[in-house]
Amino acid sequence: MLAHLPVLQVIVPLLAAPSCLIIKRPVLVWMFTLMVSGAAFLISIALLQQVLASGTISYEMGGWAPPWGIEYRIDELNAILLLIISAISTVVLLAAQTSITAEISEDRHTIFYALYLLSLAGMLGIVSTGDAFNVFVFLEISSLSAYAMIAMGQGRRALWASYQYLIMGTIGATFILISIGLMYQMTGTLNMADLADRLPQVANTKTVLVAFAFFIVGVCLKLALFPLHMWLPNAYSYAPSIVTAFFAATSTKVALYLLIRFTFSVFGYSFSFTTLPLQELFLGLGLLGIFIASAAAIYQTNLKHLFAYSSVAQIGYMIVGFSVGTSAGLMATLLHVFNHALIKGALFLALGAVMYRVNSVQLNDFKGLARQMPLTMAAIVVGGLSLIGVPLTVGFVSKWYLVMAVLDNGWWPVAVLILLGSLLAIVYVWKIVEVAYFIDPEPGTPQVSEAPMALLVPVWLLVAGNIYFGIDTRLGVQMAQSAAQSLFGGSP
Amino acid sequence: MIVGLYNYWIVVILMMIGFYIVIAQGNLIKKIAGLIIFQTSVFIFYISIGKVDGATAPILADQFSQYSNPLPHVLILTAIVVGIATTALGLALIVRIKEAYGSIEEDEIQEKDNQEC
């Protein structure tokens, strides 16, 4: 049983998804989904322990030895990502039933949970697998269910956002498919470890360069790197709140994982960083993303839009850490992946609570809301502080390590720009605080009460995570450090 | 060189046509059609790389000694399924967009969205 954990991690949610349609009763389906996601969470903890105790796990699917068979390969990086995805999914699901009763008509609940599980299975699959083509298949499983879930949002704009995301997402996935085909053409293998062995011999060919270029563009579309982020703000804003909270915390991180895995493990550090000007390109785009997306966030009046633009900016920070090209920089990126999942999970879930009571996330409707929903607004404030990077929150930890990594390289202008970017975050977080705490509600607006416990508990679980991992930084830092070192140790 | 690799040239031409349609066309159905052409070009590419000239399907028989690589062909079966799912989902979304907006032209939909703000 323990030996089969890598495949159970993916197969349990994958098989559970169609089972939802048999159960039918919405409340039962919700409990079932929660149980499955909880099981995935437990499996990911067990996997992380196994990896930390005995090193990389290689699982042969169906007993076929790699590189002929499909291999599931779990090392520190995968194990951390699996833990983040399944943990966020479980916490978000705690709030799901209450939140979607307000936002999705009851006859669609069963389908919603089936799609949710498919999406979860897809993301876990992308991270677990050691086979390049499997990555594409799981990517499409998670994306297709994502498009359908976004289309379930209220109002017709959700449909339009979903359609735009479908076009962009499919182009990105097809680019990745082209890249995998070119790699297969040159090496005759799809196994990532085997690819890493064989690619250096043909690294000087144009075909491999083209494969690399297609891969980078495709994956950057998926991770919404500026300027390929156009699909993200609308998709996040008009999707049901639960979907936004889940995706904002996980889906772009999975794409970032792919970027790290392929540039470091498959193509190798020397190819990615010395043959090509990837470093300069990503540094530039990352910094531009931080500033332009943060500036755009300041002018938003829809809070989901605001935090979606802030997500694009945060991806900029991760890409800057990635572009440093040192173990310290990569560690800062991984730390920010973990921390940003906590921050955005908490923020979007809190917005879901507001949506539940007020049925709007327009800034105008937040007037005086701090008095009516004190706990929810406090959660947004703590999340916002963490987003800015105030000490004692997780946001501070990752920004600290990012700035240190950048300074290690002697890039002090970049460090200054990162800090300036945080100032922009202060502006847009303050905008919310000002409206919610210091402006009286307009006369005639109905009084609302605090969000129900079913929503408050998951929100505050994530907020508590923000504070706990901001004070006790050992766990996060240790995991990120060992993952970053293993990436550099594996392919020097 | 040009004639010998003609299938790859077709792949590139189809890919560009499809990609151009996705970007340039404002009609949602035409966009999906462009996407299908774009994906199909990748399918042809995969099938091309597996084919060996003068070789046969990998069936063991005395009179054959050269076999094509079946793996890319099998892979592309999966990708075709994914493509169909994408197309179906895209078309289903268009039906609902038509119901909600009364149009399937990109600029008209954007205009209606802007009026609401």
Coordinates of C-alpha atoms in Angstrom, one line a residue:
Chain A
M1 CA 0.0 0.0 0.0
L2 CA 2.7 2.5 1.0
A3 CA 4.7 1.7 -2.1
H4 CA 1.7 2.7 -4.3
L5 CA 1.2 6.2 -2.7
P6 CA 2.5 8.1 -5.7
V7 CA -0.1 6.7 -8.0
L8 CA -2.9 6.8 -5.4
Q9 CA -2.2 10.5 -5.0
V10 CA -3.6 11.0 -8.5
I11 CA -5.9 8.1 -9.1
V12 CA -8.0 8.6 -6.0
P13 CA -9.4 12.0 -7.0
L14 CA -9.5 11.0 -10.6
L15 CA -11.7 8.0 -9.9
A16 CA -13.7 9.9 -7.3
A17 CA -14.8 12.5 -9.9
P18 CA -17.2 10.3 -11.9
S19 CA -18.4 8.7 -8.6
C20 CA -19.8 12.1 -7.7
L21 CA -22.4 11.8 -10.4
I22 CA -23.6 8.5 -8.9
I23 CA -24.1 10.0 -5.4
K24 CA -26.1 12.9 -6.7
R25 CA -27.3 14.4 -3.3
P26 CA -25.4 17.7 -3.1
V27 CA -24.6 17.6 0.6
L28 CA -23.4 14.0 0.4
V29 CA -21.3 14.8 -2.7
W30 CA -19.7 17.7 -0.8
M31 CA -18.8 15.4 2.1
F32 CA -17.5 12.8 -0.3
T33 CA -15.3 15.4 -2.2
L34 CA -14.0 16.7 1.1
M35 CA -13.1 13.2 2.2
V36 CA -11.3 12.5 -1.1
S37 CA -9.4 15.8 -0.9
G38 CA -8.5 15.0 2.7
A39 CA -7.3 11.6 1.7
A40 CA -5.1 13.3 -1.0
F41 CA -3.8 15.6 1.7
L42 CA -2.9 12.7 4.0
I43 CA -1.2 10.9 1.1
S44 CA 0.9 14.0 0.3
I45 CA 2.0 14.2 3.9
A46 CA 3.0 10.5 3.8
L47 CA 4.9 11.1 0.5
L48 CA 6.7 14.1 1.9
Q49 CA 7.8 12.0 4.9
Q50 CA 9.0 9.2 2.7
V51 CA 10.9 11.6 0.5
L52 CA 12.6 13.3 3.4
A53 CA 13.4 9.9 5.0
S54 CA 14.7 8.0 2.0
G55 CA 15.1 10.3 -0.9
T56 CA 13.5 10.4 -4.3
I57 CA 10.7 7.9 -5.0
S58 CA 10.4 6.4 -8.4
Y59 CA 7.1 4.5 -9.1
E60 CA 6.8 2.3 -12.2
M61 CA 3.3 2.5 -13.5
G62 CA 2.0 -1.0 -14.2
G63 CA 5.4 -2.5 -13.4
W64 CA 7.0 -1.3 -16.7
A65 CA 10.4 0.0 -15.9
P66 CA 11.3 3.5 -17.1
P67 CA 12.2 4.8 -19.6
W68 CA 9.8 2.5 -21.5
G69 CA 7.0 2.6 -19.0
I70 CA 5.5 5.7 -17.4
E71 CA 7.4 6.7 -14.3
Y72 CA 6.0 8.7 -11.4
R73 CA 8.8 10.5 -9.7
I74 CA 8.5 12.3 -6.4
D75 CA 11.4 14.3 -5.1
E76 CA 11.4 17.2 -2.6
L77 CA 10.1 19.7 -5.1
N78 CA 7.2 17.5 -6.2
A79 CA 6.4 16.6 -2.6
I80 CA 6.1 20.2 -1.5
L81 CA 3.9 21.1 -4.4
L82 CA 1.6 18.1 -3.8
L83 CA 1.3 19.2 -0.2
I84 CA 0.4 22.8 -1.1
I85 CA -2.2 21.8 -3.7
S86 CA -3.9 19.1 -1.6
A87 CA -3.8 21.2 1.6
I88 CA -5.3 24.3 -0.1
S89 CA -7.9 22.2 -1.9
T90 CA -9.0 20.6 1.4
V91 CA -9.3 23.9 3.3
V92 CA -11.1 25.6 0.4
L93 CA -13.5 22.6 0.2
L94 CA -14.5 23.2 3.8
A95 CA -16.1 26.4 2.7
A96 CA -17.4 25.1 -0.6
Q97 CA -20.9 23.9 0.3
T98 CA -21.9 27.2 2.0
S99 CA -20.4 29.4 -0.6
I100 CA -21.7 27.7 -3.7
T101 CA -25.3 27.4 -2.4
A102 CA -25.3 31.2 -2.8
E103 CA -23.6 31.3 -6.2
I104 CA -24.5 28.2 -8.2
S105 CA -27.9 26.7 -8.7
E106 CA -28.5 23.5 -6.8
D107 CA -28.9 21.1 -9.7
R108 CA -25.3 21.9 -10.8
H109 CA -23.6 21.2 -7.5
T110 CA -22.9 17.6 -8.3
I111 CA -21.2 18.5 -11.5
F112 CA -19.3 21.2 -9.8
Y113 CA -17.7 18.8 -7.4
A114 CA -16.9 16.3 -10.1
L115 CA -15.1 19.1 -12.1
Y116 CA -13.4 20.2 -8.9
L117 CA -12.0 16.7 -8.3
L118 CA -10.9 16.4 -11.9
S119 CA -9.1 19.6 -11.7
L120 CA -7.4 18.6 -8.5
A121 CA -6.4 15.2 -10.0
G122 CA -5.0 17.0 -13.1
M123 CA -2.9 19.3 -11.0
L124 CA -1.6 16.5 -8.7
G125 CA -0.9 14.5 -11.9
I126 CA 1.2 17.2 -13.5
V127 CA 3.3 17.4 -10.4
S128 CA 3.7 13.6 -9.7
T129 CA 4.5 12.4 -13.2
G130 CA 7.9 11.9 -14.6
D131 CA 6.7 11.6 -18.2
A132 CA 6.6 14.6 -20.5
F133 CA 3.6 13.5 -22.4
N134 CA 1.7 12.7 -19.3
V135 CA 2.2 16.3 -18.3
F136 CA 0.3 17.5 -21.3
V137 CA -2.6 15.1 -20.7
F138 CA -2.9 16.1 -17.0
L139 CA -2.5 19.8 -18.0
E140 CA -5.5 19.5 -20.2
I141 CA -7.5 17.5 -17.7
S142 CA -7.1 20.3 -15.1
S143 CA -7.5 23.1 -17.7
L144 CA -10.7 21.7 -19.3
S145 CA -12.4 21.3 -15.9
A146 CA -11.2 24.8 -15.0
Y147 CA -12.9 26.3 -18.1
A148 CA -16.1 24.6 -17.2
M149 CA -16.0 25.6 -13.6
I150 CA -15.3 29.3 -14.4
A151 CA -18.2 29.3 -16.8
M152 CA -20.4 28.4 -13.8
G153 CA -19.9 31.8 -12.3
Q154 CA -22.8 34.3 -11.9
G155 CA -23.6 36.5 -14.9
R156 CA -22.8 36.2 -18.5
R157 CA -19.3 37.7 -18.1
A158 CA -18.2 34.4 -16.6
L159 CA -18.9 32.7 -20.0
W160 CA -16.9 35.2 -21.9
A161 CA -14.0 35.0 -19.4
S162 CA -14.1 31.2 -19.7
Y163 CA -14.1 31.3 -23.5
Q164 CA -11.1 33.6 -23.6
Y165 CA -9.2 31.4 -21.1
L166 CA -10.1 28.4 -23.2
I167 CA -8.5 29.9 -26.3
M168 CA -5.4 31.1 -24.5
G169 CA -5.0 28.0 -22.4
T170 CA -5.4 25.7 -25.5
I171 CA -2.8 27.7 -27.4
G172 CA -0.4 27.3 -24.4
A173 CA -1.0 23.6 -24.0
T174 CA -0.6 23.0 -27.8
F175 CA 2.7 24.9 -27.7
I176 CA 3.8 22.5 -24.9
L177 CA 2.7 19.6 -27.0
I178 CA 4.8 20.9 -30.0
S179 CA 7.8 21.2 -27.7
I180 CA 7.3 17.6 -26.3
G181 CA 7.1 16.3 -29.9
L182 CA 10.3 18.1 -30.9
M183 CA 12.1 16.7 -27.9
Y184 CA 10.9 13.2 -28.7
Q185 CA 12.0 13.6 -32.3
M186 CA 15.6 14.4 -31.1
T187 CA 15.9 11.9 -28.3
G188 CA 13.3 9.2 -28.8
T189 CA 12.2 9.3 -25.2
L190 CA 9.5 11.0 -23.1
N191 CA 10.8 10.2 -19.6
M192 CA 12.1 13.3 -18.0
A193 CA 15.1 11.8 -16.4
D194 CA 16.0 10.1 -19.6
L195 CA 15.4 13.3 -21.5
A196 CA 17.8 15.0 -19.2
D197 CA 20.5 12.4 -20.0
R198 CA 20.0 12.6 -23.8
L199 CA 19.3 16.3 -24.4
P200 CA 22.9 17.6 -23.8
Q201 CA 24.2 15.5 -26.7
V202 CA 21.9 17.3 -29.1
A203 CA 21.7 20.6 -27.3
N204 CA 23.3 22.5 -30.1
T205 CA 20.7 21.7 -32.7
K206 CA 18.1 24.2 -33.8
T207 CA 15.3 21.6 -33.0
V208 CA 16.1 21.6 -29.3
L209 CA 16.3 25.4 -29.2
V210 CA 12.9 25.6 -30.9
A211 CA 11.5 23.0 -28.5
F212 CA 12.8 25.1 -25.6
A213 CA 11.3 28.3 -27.0
F214 CA 7.9 26.6 -27.5
F215 CA 7.9 25.2 -24.0
I216 CA 8.8 28.5 -22.4
V217 CA 6.1 30.4 -24.2
G218 CA 3.5 27.8 -23.6
V219 CA 4.2 27.5 -19.9
C220 CA 4.4 31.3 -19.5
L221 CA 0.9 31.5 -21.0
K222 CA -0.3 29.0 -18.4
L223 CA 1.4 30.7 -15.5
A224 CA 0.2 34.1 -16.6
L225 CA 3.6 35.8 -16.8
F226 CA 3.3 39.4 -17.9
P227 CA 2.5 40.1 -20.8
L228 CA 0.7 36.8 -21.3
H229 CA -1.6 37.3 -18.3
M230 CA -4.6 38.8 -20.2
W231 CA -6.8 35.8 -19.5
L232 CA -6.2 35.8 -15.7
P233 CA -8.0 38.8 -14.2
N234 CA -11.4 38.1 -15.9
A235 CA -11.2 34.4 -15.3
Y236 CA -10.5 34.9 -11.6
S237 CA -13.0 37.7 -11.2
Y238 CA -16.1 36.1 -12.7
A239 CA -15.6 32.5 -11.5
P240 CA -17.4 31.3 -8.4
S241 CA -15.5 32.4 -5.3
I242 CA -14.5 28.9 -4.3
V243 CA -13.0 28.3 -7.8
T244 CA -11.1 31.6 -7.6
A245 CA -9.7 30.7 -4.1
F246 CA -8.6 27.3 -5.3
F247 CA -7.0 28.4 -8.6
A248 CA -5.4 31.6 -7.4
A249 CA -3.6 29.5 -4.8
T250 CA -2.7 26.5 -6.9
S251 CA -3.0 26.6 -10.7
T252 CA -0.3 29.2 -11.6
K253 CA 2.0 27.5 -9.1
V254 CA 1.7 24.2 -11.0
A255 CA 2.7 26.0 -14.2
L256 CA 5.6 27.5 -12.3
Y257 CA 6.6 24.0 -11.2
L258 CA 6.7 22.9 -14.8
L259 CA 8.9 25.9 -15.7
I260 CA 11.3 25.0 -12.9
R261 CA 11.3 21.3 -13.6
F262 CA 11.9 21.6 -17.3
T263 CA 14.5 24.4 -17.2
F264 CA 16.5 22.9 -14.3
S265 CA 16.0 19.1 -14.5
V266 CA 15.2 18.4 -18.1
F267 CA 17.0 21.0 -20.2
G268 CA 19.6 21.5 -17.5
Y269 CA 20.8 24.7 -15.8
S270 CA 23.7 25.3 -18.2
F271 CA 21.5 25.1 -21.3
S272 CA 18.7 27.2 -19.9
F273 CA 20.8 29.9 -18.3
T274 CA 24.1 30.1 -20.3
T275 CA 23.1 29.2 -23.9
L276 CA 20.1 31.5 -23.9
P277 CA 19.4 34.9 -22.4
L278 CA 16.6 33.5 -20.2
Q279 CA 18.0 35.3 -17.2
E280 CA 17.7 38.8 -18.7
L281 CA 14.4 38.1 -20.3
F282 CA 12.7 36.8 -17.1
L283 CA 14.3 39.4 -14.9
G284 CA 12.9 42.1 -17.2
L285 CA 9.4 40.6 -17.6
G286 CA 9.2 39.8 -13.9
L287 CA 10.0 43.4 -12.9
L288 CA 7.7 44.8 -15.5
G289 CA 5.0 42.4 -14.3
I290 CA 5.4 43.6 -10.7
F291 CA 5.0 47.2 -11.6
I292 CA 2.4 47.2 -14.3
A293 CA 0.2 44.7 -12.6
S294 CA 0.5 46.4 -9.2
A295 CA -0.3 49.7 -10.8
A296 CA -3.3 48.2 -12.6
A297 CA -4.5 46.7 -9.3
I298 CA -4.6 50.2 -7.7
Y299 CA -7.2 51.3 -10.2
Q300 CA -9.6 48.4 -9.9
T301 CA -12.9 48.8 -8.2
N302 CA -13.9 45.1 -8.2
L303 CA -11.9 43.5 -5.4
K304 CA -11.6 40.2 -7.2
H305 CA -10.1 42.0 -10.1
L306 CA -7.8 43.9 -7.8
F307 CA -6.4 40.7 -6.2
A308 CA -6.2 39.0 -9.5
Y309 CA -3.9 41.7 -10.8
S310 CA -2.0 41.5 -7.6
S311 CA -1.6 37.8 -8.3
V312 CA 0.1 38.7 -11.7
A313 CA 2.4 41.0 -9.8
Q314 CA 3.2 38.2 -7.3
I315 CA 4.1 35.9 -10.1
G316 CA 6.5 38.6 -11.2
Y317 CA 8.3 38.2 -7.8
M318 CA 8.5 34.5 -8.3
I319 CA 9.9 34.9 -11.8
V320 CA 12.5 37.4 -10.5
G321 CA 13.6 34.9 -7.9
F322 CA 13.8 32.3 -10.7
S323 CA 15.8 34.5 -12.9
V324 CA 18.5 35.0 -10.3
G325 CA 19.6 31.6 -11.2
T326 CA 21.2 30.6 -7.9
S327 CA 20.1 28.1 -5.3
A328 CA 19.1 31.0 -3.0
G329 CA 17.0 32.7 -5.7
L330 CA 15.2 29.5 -6.5
M331 CA 14.6 28.9 -2.8
A332 CA 13.0 32.3 -2.5
T333 CA 10.8 31.5 -5.4
L334 CA 9.6 28.2 -3.9
L335 CA 9.1 29.8 -0.6
H336 CA 6.9 32.5 -2.3
V337 CA 5.0 29.7 -4.1
F338 CA 4.1 28.2 -0.7
N339 CA 3.4 31.6 0.9
H340 CA 1.5 33.1 -1.9
A341 CA -0.8 30.1 -1.9
L342 CA -1.6 30.8 1.8
I343 CA -2.0 34.5 1.1
K344 CA -4.3 34.4 -1.9
G345 CA -6.2 31.4 -0.6
A346 CA -7.1 33.4 2.5
L347 CA -7.9 36.6 0.6
F348 CA -10.1 35.1 -2.1
L349 CA -11.9 32.9 0.4
A350 CA -12.6 36.0 2.6
L351 CA -13.9 37.7 -0.5
G352 CA -16.1 34.6 -1.0
A353 CA -17.5 35.3 2.5
V354 CA -18.2 38.9 1.6
M355 CA -19.9 37.7 -1.6
Y356 CA -22.0 35.3 0.4
R357 CA -23.4 38.2 2.6
V358 CA -23.3 41.3 0.4
N359 CA -23.5 39.5 -3.0
S360 CA -21.0 41.9 -4.5
V361 CA -17.2 42.6 -4.2
Q362 CA -17.4 46.1 -5.6
L363 CA -15.3 48.5 -3.5
N364 CA -18.4 50.8 -3.1
D365 CA -20.2 48.0 -1.3
F366 CA -17.4 47.7 1.3
K367 CA -18.3 51.0 3.0
G368 CA -18.4 50.4 6.7
L369 CA -18.3 46.7 6.3
A370 CA -15.7 46.4 9.0
R371 CA -18.3 47.0 11.6
Q372 CA -20.8 44.5 10.2
M373 CA -18.3 41.7 9.3
P374 CA -15.4 42.4 11.6
L375 CA -13.8 38.9 11.4
T376 CA -14.0 38.7 7.6
M377 CA -12.5 42.2 7.2
A378 CA -9.8 41.4 9.8
A379 CA -8.9 38.4 7.7
I380 CA -8.6 40.5 4.6
V381 CA -6.4 43.0 6.5
V382 CA -4.0 40.3 7.7
G383 CA -3.9 38.8 4.2
G384 CA -3.2 42.2 2.8
L385 CA -0.4 42.9 5.3
S386 CA 1.1 39.5 4.3
L387 CA 0.8 40.5 0.6
I388 CA 2.7 43.7 1.3
G389 CA 5.3 41.8 3.3
V390 CA 4.9 43.1 6.8
P391 CA 7.1 41.3 9.4
L392 CA 5.5 38.4 11.3
T393 CA 3.6 37.3 8.2
V394 CA 4.7 34.8 5.5
G395 CA 4.9 37.6 2.9
F396 CA 7.8 39.1 4.8
V397 CA 9.7 35.8 4.9
S398 CA 9.7 35.2 1.1
K399 CA 10.4 38.9 0.3
W400 CA 13.3 38.8 2.7
Y401 CA 14.8 35.7 1.1
L402 CA 14.2 37.2 -2.3
V403 CA 15.9 40.4 -1.5
M404 CA 18.8 38.6 0.1
A405 CA 19.2 36.3 -3.0
V406 CA 19.2 39.3 -5.3
L407 CA 21.7 41.2 -3.2
D408 CA 23.9 38.1 -3.1
N409 CA 24.2 38.5 -6.9
G410 CA 25.0 42.2 -6.4
W411 CA 21.9 43.3 -8.2
W412 CA 21.0 46.1 -5.7
P413 CA 18.9 48.1 -8.2
V414 CA 16.6 45.0 -8.5
A415 CA 16.4 44.8 -4.7
V416 CA 15.3 48.5 -4.7
L417 CA 12.7 47.8 -7.4
I418 CA 11.3 44.9 -5.4
L419 CA 10.9 47.1 -2.3
L420 CA 9.3 49.8 -4.4
G421 CA 6.9 47.2 -5.8
S422 CA 5.8 46.4 -2.2
L423 CA 5.0 50.1 -1.8
L424 CA 2.4 49.8 -4.6
A425 CA 0.9 46.8 -2.7
I426 CA 0.5 49.1 0.3
V427 CA -1.5 51.5 -1.8
Y428 CA -4.1 49.0 -3.0
V429 CA -4.4 47.3 0.3
W430 CA -4.9 50.6 2.1
K431 CA -7.6 51.5 -0.4
I432 CA -9.7 48.6 0.9
V433 CA -8.9 49.3 4.6
E434 CA -9.9 52.9 4.2
V435 CA -13.2 52.1 2.6
A436 CA -14.1 49.3 5.0
Y437 CA -13.0 50.9 8.2
F438 CA -13.2 54.7 7.9
I439 CA -16.1 55.4 5.6
D440 CA -19.7 55.1 6.9
P441 CA -22.1 53.0 4.9
E442 CA -24.4 54.8 2.7
P443 CA -27.8 55.4 4.3
G444 CA -30.4 52.8 3.1
T445 CA -28.0 50.0 2.5
P446 CA -29.2 46.9 4.3
Q447 CA -27.4 45.7 7.4
V448 CA -25.5 42.4 7.0
S449 CA -24.3 40.1 9.7
E450 CA -20.9 38.3 10.0
A451 CA -20.3 35.5 7.7
P452 CA -21.3 32.0 8.9
M453 CA -18.8 29.8 10.7
A454 CA -18.6 27.4 7.8
L455 CA -16.9 30.2 5.9
L456 CA -15.0 31.9 8.7
V457 CA -13.3 28.7 9.9
P458 CA -11.5 28.0 6.6
V459 CA -10.6 31.6 6.1
W460 CA -9.1 31.9 9.5
L461 CA -7.3 28.5 9.1
L462 CA -5.5 30.1 6.2
V463 CA -4.9 33.4 8.0
A464 CA -3.5 31.4 10.9
G465 CA -1.2 29.7 8.5
N466 CA -0.1 33.1 7.2
I467 CA 0.9 34.1 10.7
Y468 CA 2.2 30.8 12.0
F469 CA 4.6 30.3 9.0
G470 CA 5.6 33.9 9.3
I471 CA 6.8 33.5 12.8
D472 CA 8.0 29.9 12.8
T473 CA 9.8 29.9 9.4
R474 CA 11.8 26.7 9.9
L475 CA 9.5 24.3 8.2
G476 CA 8.9 26.3 5.0
V477 CA 12.5 27.5 4.7
Q478 CA 13.9 24.0 5.3
M479 CA 11.7 22.4 2.7
A480 CA 12.3 25.1 0.1
Q481 CA 16.1 25.0 0.7
S482 CA 16.4 21.3 0.4
A483 CA 14.3 21.3 -2.8
A484 CA 16.3 24.1 -4.4
Q485 CA 19.6 22.4 -3.5
S486 CA 18.5 19.1 -4.9
L487 CA 17.6 20.9 -8.2
F488 CA 21.0 22.4 -8.3
G489 CA 22.7 19.2 -7.1
G490 CA 20.9 17.0 -9.6
S491 CA 22.0 19.0 -12.6
P492 CA 25.0 21.1 -11.9
Chain B
M1 CA 15.1 19.0 -49.0
I2 CA 12.0 21.0 -49.7
V3 CA 10.2 18.2 -51.5
G4 CA 11.4 15.4 -49.2
L5 CA 10.2 17.1 -46.1
Y6 CA 6.9 18.3 -47.6
N7 CA 4.8 17.0 -44.8
Y8 CA 6.7 19.3 -42.3
W9 CA 6.1 22.3 -44.6
I10 CA 2.4 21.4 -44.6
V11 CA 2.5 21.3 -40.8
V12 CA 4.1 24.7 -40.6
I13 CA 1.7 26.2 -43.1
L14 CA -1.4 24.8 -41.4
M15 CA 0.0 25.9 -38.0
M16 CA 0.4 29.4 -39.2
I17 CA -3.1 29.5 -40.8
G18 CA -4.7 28.2 -37.7
F19 CA -2.9 30.5 -35.4
Y20 CA -3.6 33.5 -37.6
I21 CA -7.4 32.7 -37.6
V22 CA -7.4 32.4 -33.8
I23 CA -5.8 35.8 -33.4
A24 CA -7.4 37.7 -36.3
Q25 CA -10.9 36.5 -36.5
G26 CA -13.6 38.1 -34.3
N27 CA -16.2 35.4 -34.8
L28 CA -16.1 33.0 -31.9
I29 CA -16.9 29.9 -34.1
K30 CA -14.2 30.8 -36.6
K31 CA -11.8 31.2 -33.7
I32 CA -12.6 27.6 -32.6
A33 CA -12.1 26.4 -36.2
G34 CA -8.7 28.1 -36.3
L35 CA -7.9 26.4 -33.0
I36 CA -8.8 23.0 -34.6
I37 CA -6.6 23.6 -37.6
F38 CA -3.8 24.7 -35.3
Q39 CA -4.1 21.5 -33.2
T40 CA -4.4 19.3 -36.3
S41 CA -1.1 20.6 -37.7
V42 CA 0.5 19.3 -34.5
F43 CA -1.2 15.9 -34.9
I44 CA 0.3 15.7 -38.5
F45 CA 3.6 16.7 -37.1
Y46 CA 3.5 13.8 -34.5
I47 CA 2.4 11.3 -37.1
S48 CA 5.2 12.5 -39.5
I49 CA 8.0 12.0 -36.9
G50 CA 6.9 8.4 -36.3
K51 CA 6.7 7.3 -39.9
V52 CA 9.8 5.6 -41.4
D53 CA 10.0 5.7 -45.3
G54 CA 9.2 2.3 -46.8
A55 CA 8.4 0.8 -43.4
T56 CA 5.3 -0.9 -42.3
A57 CA 3.2 -1.0 -39.2
P58 CA 4.9 -2.9 -36.3
I59 CA 3.4 -6.3 -37.0
L60 CA 5.8 -9.2 -36.8
A61 CA 6.0 -11.0 -40.1
D62 CA 8.8 -12.6 -42.1
Q63 CA 8.6 -10.4 -45.1
F64 CA 9.0 -7.1 -43.2
S65 CA 12.2 -5.9 -41.5
Q66 CA 11.5 -2.2 -41.1
Y67 CA 8.8 -0.8 -38.8
S68 CA 7.5 2.7 -38.2
N69 CA 7.5 3.9 -34.6
P70 CA 3.9 3.5 -33.3
L71 CA 4.4 5.5 -30.2
P72 CA 3.9 9.0 -31.6
H73 CA 0.8 7.7 -33.3
V74 CA -0.6 6.4 -30.1
L75 CA 0.3 9.6 -28.3
I76 CA -1.6 11.6 -30.9
L77 CA -4.8 9.5 -30.3
T78 CA -4.8 10.9 -26.8
A79 CA -4.2 14.4 -28.1
I80 CA -7.0 14.0 -30.6
V81 CA -9.4 13.1 -27.7
V82 CA -8.2 16.2 -25.8
G83 CA -8.8 18.3 -28.9
I84 CA -12.3 17.0 -29.3
A85 CA -13.0 17.7 -25.7
T86 CA -11.7 21.3 -26.1
T87 CA -13.8 21.8 -29.2
A88 CA -16.9 20.5 -27.6
L89 CA -16.4 22.7 -24.6
G90 CA -15.7 25.7 -26.7
L91 CA -18.8 25.2 -28.8
A92 CA -20.9 24.7 -25.8
L93 CA -19.6 27.9 -24.3
I94 CA -20.5 29.7 -27.6
V95 CA -24.1 28.4 -27.4
R96 CA -24.4 29.9 -23.9
I97 CA -22.6 33.1 -24.9
K98 CA -25.1 33.5 -27.8
E99 CA -28.0 33.0 -25.4
A100 CA -26.6 35.5 -22.9
Y101 CA -25.3 38.2 -25.2
G102 CA -27.3 37.6 -28.4
S103 CA -24.1 37.7 -30.4
I104 CA -21.0 35.6 -31.2
E105 CA -18.9 38.5 -32.5
E106 CA -16.0 39.4 -30.2
D107 CA -16.3 43.2 -30.6
E108 CA -20.1 43.3 -30.0
I109 CA -19.6 41.2 -26.8
Q110 CA -16.9 43.6 -25.6
E111 CA -19.1 46.5 -26.4
K112 CA -22.0 45.1 -24.3
D113 CA -19.6 44.4 -21.4
N114 CA -18.3 48.0 -21.6
Q115 CA -21.8 49.5 -21.6
E116 CA -22.6 47.7 -18.3
C117 CA -19.6 49.3 -16.5

